[in-house]
Amino acid sequence: MERKYTDTETPKILIVDDMDMNVAILDNILQSEGYDTICATSVHDALELIKVNKPSLVLSDLSMPEIDGMEFCQMLKNNPKTRDIPFVFITVLDTTGEKERAFSTGAVDFIPKPFDSIEVIMRVKNHITNYQLKQQMGDYNRMMHKLVDEQKKQIEQEQENVLLSLVKLMGKRDRKLGEHMANVGYNSRVMAQGLQLLPKFEHEITDKFIETIEKAAMLHDIGCFILAEQAQISKNQPGQWDEEYIKSCLAKSSEILEEISAGQIDGYYLTMAIEIVNYLYANWDGTGYPTLKGASIPLEARIVALLDDFDNPVSRETGMMVDSVEEKIRLINESSGVYYDPDIVDAFNKIWRQMKVNEHFNKNV
């Protein structure tokens, strides 16, 4: 009989029965239809064959010594590598209870003994076709997921390029601001690396988090920069650092970042940047803006809030210029539990010497 499949796509069918005659009959029926068969007279032998040749269908006797067909089916269904293989019982029994038990283990069908060639071929063909369709659908879904992931990565990269270009522009227009943004980004990365070593943060701070926060943190002043530029263009004085001005800065920052992401898939980098600008001035004790409190404030915002203040010569607490790093650190520690996450302050005290320091402090050393 003419084969129905090419050698590269011929489905393999595993036949398992402790009776040699039954194996031979099924082997002859299926090979004459163009299928490849692998045969075993025990479950132990069948399991060894599966390790080498994964079948597209299993035909197994129900009643066998040592390990019966029901247990064999359960073994395959419990294994992620074989659970998707359709399993069909061959048996002389045909009771409702037996069928319910067989189907509960994962079997998809029964083929009764004695065998009818036409029935065997039709049932096998149906299950092979269904299996192949599922495999093709799985391949298609994986391909689509890959395409979506690639598209998302491309969009993320494009968003990152736009935002980093904006950061460079800000730095060129204002050298001190450029240095401040770079310092906050670098120091945020150092802080995240230090926190990752603590059990409290080891699951929240991933390698991707560390890579992302360095770049995302540099955008924390984007709204204030735009407002200041607008004020200078109109020859007005920039707004003061009161609550209304802070709200204006946050609103402008969110507006810019959300416009960049409009109609696109939000990437991890852009999402983190938005979280930082939205919650940069949310105090640990709930007195800031917005009025989030404690650990409900996104971790990236808690980190950047402290390091933004660390690199700022003006004291957040007093509004006065601070001349030394030591004095700045003292003020930060006094505000632990008020403005800042105490755990982040503790980690900061141990690693601040690894961080970049504003040139204002270096000039006053």
Short mmCIF file of C-alpha atoms in Angstrom, two decimals, residues 163 212 215-217 219-220 222 253-254 257 267-279 300:
data_model
loop_
_atom_site.label_atom_id
_atom_site.label_comp_id
_atom_site.label_asym_id
_atom_site.label_seq_id
_atom_site.Cartn_x
_atom_site.Cartn_y
_atom_site.Cartn_z
CA LEU A 163 14.49 59.20 26.63
CA THR A 212 16.96 49.69 34.40
CA LYS A 215 18.78 54.91 33.25
CA ALA A 216 15.26 55.49 34.57
CA ALA A 217 16.55 57.46 37.57
CA LEU A 219 14.72 61.19 34.19
CA HIS A 220 13.53 62.14 37.65
CA ILE A 222 12.57 66.00 33.51
CA SER A 253 7.11 64.62 34.02
CA SER A 254 4.23 62.15 33.77
CA LEU A 257 6.71 60.13 29.59
CA GLY A 267 8.29 48.73 28.44
CA TYR A 268 9.89 47.98 31.79
CA TYR A 269 12.25 50.94 31.44
CA LEU A 270 9.53 53.47 30.70
CA THR A 271 7.23 52.03 33.37
CA MET A 272 9.95 52.39 36.01
CA ALA A 273 10.70 55.96 34.91
CA ILE A 274 7.02 56.87 35.31
CA GLU A 275 6.87 55.25 38.75
CA ILE A 276 9.89 57.26 39.85
CA VAL A 277 8.61 60.66 38.73
CA ASN A 278 5.11 59.98 40.10
CA TYR A 279 6.27 59.04 43.61
CA GLU A 300 12.52 52.47 42.73
#
